[in-house]
Amino acid sequence: MINHFEESEIPYGTLERFGLTQDMIEDLPIDVLQNIYNGRRSPVLPISIITEDGETETART
């Protein structure tokens, strides 16, 4: 199967801004990683950001 994305293209720095660490992504099951590499949806993952007001907002992606 040809991947649309390579592991090296995952923007870990950007994902960490939302609370998703490289370890969290790498710990996903291989079939989930393959779906991500093929441009498919990933499972629901928790994210959090700090707003301009200093409030923490959480959501699921």
CSV table of C-alpha atoms in Angstrom, one decimal:
chain,number,residue,atom,x,y,z
A,1,MET,CA,0.0,0.0,0.0
A,2,ILE,CA,1.3,3.4,-0.9
A,3,ASN,CA,1.1,6.0,1.9
A,4,HIS,CA,0.1,9.6,1.2
A,5,PHE,CA,2.2,10.8,4.1
A,6,GLU,CA,5.4,9.6,5.6
A,7,GLU,CA,6.1,9.5,9.3
A,8,SER,CA,8.7,12.3,8.9
A,9,GLU,CA,5.8,14.6,7.7
A,10,ILE,CA,3.8,14.4,10.9
A,11,PRO,CA,4.0,17.9,12.4
A,12,TYR,CA,4.9,16.9,16.0
A,13,GLY,CA,5.7,20.4,17.1
A,14,THR,CA,2.3,21.7,16.0
A,15,LEU,CA,0.5,18.7,17.5
A,16,GLU,CA,2.3,19.4,20.9
A,17,ARG,CA,0.8,22.8,21.0
A,18,PHE,CA,-2.6,21.0,21.3
A,19,GLY,CA,-1.4,18.5,23.9
A,20,LEU,CA,-0.7,15.6,21.6
A,21,THR,CA,2.9,14.5,22.2
A,22,GLN,CA,5.0,12.4,19.8
A,23,ASP,CA,4.8,9.5,22.2
A,24,MET,CA,1.0,9.7,22.2
A,25,ILE,CA,1.0,9.5,18.4
A,26,GLU,CA,3.7,6.8,18.2
A,27,ASP,CA,1.8,4.7,20.8
A,28,LEU,CA,-1.3,4.4,18.5
A,29,PRO,CA,-1.9,1.0,17.0
A,30,ILE,CA,-0.2,0.4,13.7
A,31,ASP,CA,-3.5,0.1,11.8
A,32,VAL,CA,-4.4,3.6,13.1
A,33,LEU,CA,-1.1,5.0,12.1
A,34,GLN,CA,-1.5,3.5,8.6
A,35,ASN,CA,-4.9,5.2,8.4
A,36,ILE,CA,-3.3,8.6,9.3
A,37,TYR,CA,-0.5,8.0,6.8
A,38,ASN,CA,-3.1,7.3,4.1
A,39,GLY,CA,-5.0,10.5,4.8
A,40,ARG,CA,-7.8,8.8,6.6
A,41,ARG,CA,-9.4,9.9,9.9
A,42,SER,CA,-7.7,9.1,13.2
A,43,PRO,CA,-9.4,8.0,16.3
A,44,VAL,CA,-10.8,10.6,18.7
A,45,LEU,CA,-7.8,12.2,20.5
A,46,PRO,CA,-8.0,14.7,23.4
A,47,ILE,CA,-6.5,18.1,22.7
A,48,SER,CA,-6.2,21.2,24.8
A,49,ILE,CA,-5.1,24.8,24.2
A,50,ILE,CA,-4.7,27.9,26.3
A,51,THR,CA,-6.8,30.8,24.9
A,52,GLU,CA,-5.7,34.4,24.8
A,53,ASP,CA,-7.6,34.9,28.1
A,54,GLY,CA,-5.4,32.2,29.8
A,55,GLU,CA,-8.3,29.7,29.9
A,56,THR,CA,-7.7,26.1,29.0
A,57,GLU,CA,-10.0,24.8,26.4
A,58,THR,CA,-10.3,21.0,25.8
A,59,ALA,CA,-11.9,19.1,22.9
A,60,ARG,CA,-11.6,15.9,21.0
A,61,THR,CA,-10.3,15.6,17.5
